[in-house]
Amino acid sequence: QVHVVESGGGLVQAGGSLRLSCAASGSIFSINVMAWYRQYPGKERELVSNITSGGSTNYADSVKDRFTISRDIAKNTVYLQMNSLKPEDTAVYYCRITTVQDMAVAHYWGHGTRVTVSS
């Protein structure tokens, strides 16, 4: 069993910053991708950013040059530094950990952390 816990959400004014953290624990053998998604009310989750085991990163166009993903491999933790926040960044942010073991791919989600950006 893998547990994924996000933290760091909250209320911030437009232009401000927040740093989200996501810690994975449990039976983790091989983390392949660590990712952040967000979800608006009534919408499907969308990818914000991810980082692979090799360190490659990917960002949604809407957050490029404002958000930075990073990780601490030893702690099985991924971070999302969010700068220059906009009201449209208001959403619930979810962390997803993808593991690969014996050719089997598994995804583990956290319960989410809410980010609210006031104008």
mmCIF file with all atom_site columns, C-alpha atoms in Angstrom, residues 8-98:
data_model
loop_
_atom_site.group_PDB
_atom_site.id
_atom_site.type_symbol
_atom_site.label_atom_id
_atom_site.label_alt_id
_atom_site.label_comp_id
_atom_site.label_asym_id
_atom_site.label_entity_id
_atom_site.label_seq_id
_atom_site.pdbx_PDB_ins_code
_atom_site.Cartn_x
_atom_site.Cartn_y
_atom_site.Cartn_z
_atom_site.occupancy
_atom_site.B_iso_or_equiv
_atom_site.pdbx_formal_charge
_atom_site.auth_seq_id
_atom_site.auth_comp_id
_atom_site.auth_asym_id
_atom_site.auth_atom_id
_atom_site.pdbx_PDB_model_num
ATOM 1  C CA . GLY A 1 8  ? 0.896   23.493 1.554   1.00 0.00 ? 8  GLY A CA 1
ATOM 2  C CA . GLY A 1 9  ? -2.348  24.740 0.096   1.00 0.00 ? 9  GLY A CA 1
ATOM 3  C CA . GLY A 1 10 ? -4.117  27.800 1.381   1.00 0.00 ? 10 GLY A CA 1
ATOM 4  C CA . LEU A 1 11 ? -5.345  31.278 0.621   1.00 0.00 ? 11 LEU A CA 1
ATOM 5  C CA . VAL A 1 12 ? -3.057  33.763 -1.071  1.00 0.00 ? 12 VAL A CA 1
ATOM 6  C CA . GLN A 1 13 ? -3.471  37.040 -2.885  1.00 0.00 ? 13 GLN A CA 1
ATOM 7  C CA . ALA A 1 14 ? -2.886  37.314 -6.606  1.00 0.00 ? 14 ALA A CA 1
ATOM 8  C CA . GLY A 1 15 ? 0.799   37.687 -7.318  1.00 0.00 ? 15 GLY A CA 1
ATOM 9  C CA . GLY A 1 16 ? 1.749   35.709 -4.244  1.00 0.00 ? 16 GLY A CA 1
ATOM 10 C CA . SER A 1 17 ? 3.444   32.350 -3.861  1.00 0.00 ? 17 SER A CA 1
ATOM 11 C CA . LEU A 1 18 ? 2.748   28.972 -2.351  1.00 0.00 ? 18 LEU A CA 1
ATOM 12 C CA . ARG A 1 19 ? 4.765   25.803 -2.121  1.00 0.00 ? 19 ARG A CA 1
ATOM 13 C CA . LEU A 1 20 ? 2.986   22.486 -2.246  1.00 0.00 ? 20 LEU A CA 1
ATOM 14 C CA . SER A 1 21 ? 4.544   19.304 -0.926  1.00 0.00 ? 21 SER A CA 1
ATOM 15 C CA . CYS A 1 22 ? 3.648   15.705 -1.592  1.00 0.00 ? 22 CYS A CA 1
ATOM 16 C CA . ALA A 1 23 ? 5.125   12.855 0.393   1.00 0.00 ? 23 ALA A CA 1
ATOM 17 C CA . ALA A 1 24 ? 4.760   9.231  -0.615  1.00 0.00 ? 24 ALA A CA 1
ATOM 18 C CA . SER A 1 25 ? 5.222   6.427  1.880   1.00 0.00 ? 25 SER A CA 1
ATOM 19 C CA . GLY A 1 26 ? 4.609   2.721  2.148   1.00 0.00 ? 26 GLY A CA 1
ATOM 20 C CA . SER A 1 27 ? 5.524   -0.073 -0.225  1.00 0.00 ? 27 SER A CA 1
ATOM 21 C CA . ILE A 1 28 ? 7.359   2.034  -2.778  1.00 0.00 ? 28 ILE A CA 1
ATOM 22 C CA . PHE A 1 29 ? 9.748   0.115  -4.935  1.00 0.00 ? 29 PHE A CA 1
ATOM 23 C CA . SER A 1 30 ? 10.194  2.178  -8.035  1.00 0.00 ? 30 SER A CA 1
ATOM 24 C CA . ILE A 1 31 ? 8.741   5.615  -8.522  1.00 0.00 ? 31 ILE A CA 1
ATOM 25 C CA . ASN A 1 32 ? 8.576   6.405  -12.215 1.00 0.00 ? 32 ASN A CA 1
ATOM 26 C CA . VAL A 1 33 ? 6.752   9.737  -12.336 1.00 0.00 ? 33 VAL A CA 1
ATOM 27 C CA . MET A 1 34 ? 5.662   12.253 -9.714  1.00 0.00 ? 34 MET A CA 1
ATOM 28 C CA . ALA A 1 35 ? 3.018   14.665 -10.863 1.00 0.00 ? 35 ALA A CA 1
ATOM 29 C CA . TRP A 1 36 ? 0.734   17.486 -9.823  1.00 0.00 ? 36 TRP A CA 1
ATOM 30 C CA . TYR A 1 37 ? -2.777  17.785 -11.172 1.00 0.00 ? 37 TYR A CA 1
ATOM 31 C CA . ARG A 1 38 ? -5.493  20.294 -10.409 1.00 0.00 ? 38 ARG A CA 1
ATOM 32 C CA . GLN A 1 39 ? -9.225  20.159 -10.605 1.00 0.00 ? 39 GLN A CA 1
ATOM 33 C CA . TYR A 1 40 ? -11.757 22.938 -11.020 1.00 0.00 ? 40 TYR A CA 1
ATOM 34 C CA . PRO A 1 41 ? -15.359 22.431 -9.846  1.00 0.00 ? 41 PRO A CA 1
ATOM 35 C CA . GLY A 1 42 ? -17.245 20.303 -12.339 1.00 0.00 ? 42 GLY A CA 1
ATOM 36 C CA . LYS A 1 43 ? -14.156 19.688 -14.439 1.00 0.00 ? 43 LYS A CA 1
ATOM 37 C CA . GLU A 1 44 ? -11.798 16.776 -14.871 1.00 0.00 ? 44 GLU A CA 1
ATOM 38 C CA . ARG A 1 45 ? -8.364  16.816 -13.345 1.00 0.00 ? 45 ARG A CA 1
ATOM 39 C CA . GLU A 1 46 ? -5.723  18.361 -15.532 1.00 0.00 ? 46 GLU A CA 1
ATOM 40 C CA . LEU A 1 47 ? -2.002  17.914 -15.489 1.00 0.00 ? 47 LEU A CA 1
ATOM 41 C CA . VAL A 1 48 ? -0.100  20.853 -14.056 1.00 0.00 ? 48 VAL A CA 1
ATOM 42 C CA . SER A 1 49 ? 3.417   19.442 -14.015 1.00 0.00 ? 49 SER A CA 1
ATOM 43 C CA . ASN A 1 50 ? 5.335   16.208 -13.713 1.00 0.00 ? 50 ASN A CA 1
ATOM 44 C CA . ILE A 1 51 ? 8.862   15.030 -13.147 1.00 0.00 ? 51 ILE A CA 1
ATOM 45 C CA . THR A 1 52 ? 10.232  11.678 -14.244 1.00 0.00 ? 52 THR A CA 1
ATOM 46 C CA . SER A 1 53 ? 12.688  9.398  -12.512 1.00 0.00 ? 53 SER A CA 1
ATOM 47 C CA . GLY A 1 54 ? 15.320  10.774 -14.850 1.00 0.00 ? 54 GLY A CA 1
ATOM 48 C CA . GLY A 1 55 ? 14.593  14.320 -13.806 1.00 0.00 ? 55 GLY A CA 1
ATOM 49 C CA . SER A 1 56 ? 12.767  15.470 -16.928 1.00 0.00 ? 56 SER A CA 1
ATOM 50 C CA . THR A 1 57 ? 10.018  17.968 -16.250 1.00 0.00 ? 57 THR A CA 1
ATOM 51 C CA . ASN A 1 58 ? 6.860   18.936 -18.042 1.00 0.00 ? 58 ASN A CA 1
ATOM 52 C CA . TYR A 1 59 ? 4.513   21.873 -17.471 1.00 0.00 ? 59 TYR A CA 1
ATOM 53 C CA . ALA A 1 60 ? 1.101   22.912 -18.651 1.00 0.00 ? 60 ALA A CA 1
ATOM 54 C CA . ASP A 1 61 ? 1.312   26.014 -20.824 1.00 0.00 ? 61 ASP A CA 1
ATOM 55 C CA . SER A 1 62 ? -0.769  27.965 -18.312 1.00 0.00 ? 62 SER A CA 1
ATOM 56 C CA . VAL A 1 63 ? 1.842   27.574 -15.573 1.00 0.00 ? 63 VAL A CA 1
ATOM 57 C CA . LYS A 1 64 ? 5.109   27.690 -17.497 1.00 0.00 ? 64 LYS A CA 1
ATOM 58 C CA . ASP A 1 65 ? 7.561   30.233 -16.128 1.00 0.00 ? 65 ASP A CA 1
ATOM 59 C CA . ARG A 1 66 ? 5.492   30.556 -12.938 1.00 0.00 ? 66 ARG A CA 1
ATOM 60 C CA . PHE A 1 67 ? 5.534   27.078 -11.389 1.00 0.00 ? 67 PHE A CA 1
ATOM 61 C CA . THR A 1 68 ? 8.534   24.884 -10.690 1.00 0.00 ? 68 THR A CA 1
ATOM 62 C CA . ILE A 1 69 ? 8.431   21.196 -9.847  1.00 0.00 ? 69 ILE A CA 1
ATOM 63 C CA . SER A 1 70 ? 11.210  19.560 -7.884  1.00 0.00 ? 70 SER A CA 1
ATOM 64 C CA . ARG A 1 71 ? 11.748  16.430 -5.853  1.00 0.00 ? 71 ARG A CA 1
ATOM 65 C CA . ASP A 1 72 ? 13.689  14.921 -2.988  1.00 0.00 ? 72 ASP A CA 1
ATOM 66 C CA . ILE A 1 73 ? 14.320  11.334 -4.014  1.00 0.00 ? 73 ILE A CA 1
ATOM 67 C CA . ALA A 1 74 ? 15.525  10.253 -0.595  1.00 0.00 ? 74 ALA A CA 1
ATOM 68 C CA . LYS A 1 75 ? 12.299  11.475 0.968   1.00 0.00 ? 75 LYS A CA 1
ATOM 69 C CA . ASN A 1 76 ? 9.998   10.319 -1.850  1.00 0.00 ? 76 ASN A CA 1
ATOM 70 C CA . THR A 1 77 ? 8.706   13.867 -1.894  1.00 0.00 ? 77 THR A CA 1
ATOM 71 C CA . VAL A 1 78 ? 7.768   16.160 -4.738  1.00 0.00 ? 78 VAL A CA 1
ATOM 72 C CA . TYR A 1 79 ? 7.259   19.896 -4.496  1.00 0.00 ? 79 TYR A CA 1
ATOM 73 C CA . LEU A 1 80 ? 5.466   22.484 -6.563  1.00 0.00 ? 80 LEU A CA 1
ATOM 74 C CA . GLN A 1 81 ? 6.661   26.043 -6.145  1.00 0.00 ? 81 GLN A CA 1
ATOM 75 C CA . MET A 1 82 ? 3.942   28.338 -7.403  1.00 0.00 ? 82 MET A CA 1
ATOM 76 C CA . ASN A 1 83 ? 4.825   31.965 -8.023  1.00 0.00 ? 83 ASN A CA 1
ATOM 77 C CA . SER A 1 84 ? 2.903   34.860 -9.532  1.00 0.00 ? 84 SER A CA 1
ATOM 78 C CA . LEU A 1 85 ? -0.334  33.137 -8.655  1.00 0.00 ? 85 LEU A CA 1
ATOM 79 C CA . LYS A 1 86 ? -3.491  34.148 -10.475 1.00 0.00 ? 86 LYS A CA 1
ATOM 80 C CA . PRO A 1 87 ? -7.145  33.755 -9.496  1.00 0.00 ? 87 PRO A CA 1
ATOM 81 C CA . GLU A 1 88 ? -7.473  31.150 -12.234 1.00 0.00 ? 88 GLU A CA 1
ATOM 82 C CA . ASP A 1 89 ? -4.991  28.977 -10.355 1.00 0.00 ? 89 ASP A CA 1
ATOM 83 C CA . THR A 1 90 ? -7.674  28.484 -7.717  1.00 0.00 ? 90 THR A CA 1
ATOM 84 C CA . ALA A 1 91 ? -8.357  24.751 -7.622  1.00 0.00 ? 91 ALA A CA 1
ATOM 85 C CA . VAL A 1 92 ? -7.798  21.594 -5.653  1.00 0.00 ? 92 VAL A CA 1
ATOM 86 C CA . TYR A 1 93 ? -4.319  20.304 -6.340  1.00 0.00 ? 93 TYR A CA 1
ATOM 87 C CA . TYR A 1 94 ? -3.647  16.588 -6.343  1.00 0.00 ? 94 TYR A CA 1
ATOM 88 C CA . CYS A 1 95 ? -0.421  14.675 -6.307  1.00 0.00 ? 95 CYS A CA 1
ATOM 89 C CA . ARG A 1 96 ? -0.084  11.467 -8.281  1.00 0.00 ? 96 ARG A CA 1
ATOM 90 C CA . ILE A 1 97 ? 2.731   8.989  -7.851  1.00 0.00 ? 97 ILE A CA 1
ATOM 91 C CA . THR A 1 98 ? 3.322   6.437  -10.583 1.00 0.00 ? 98 THR A CA 1
#
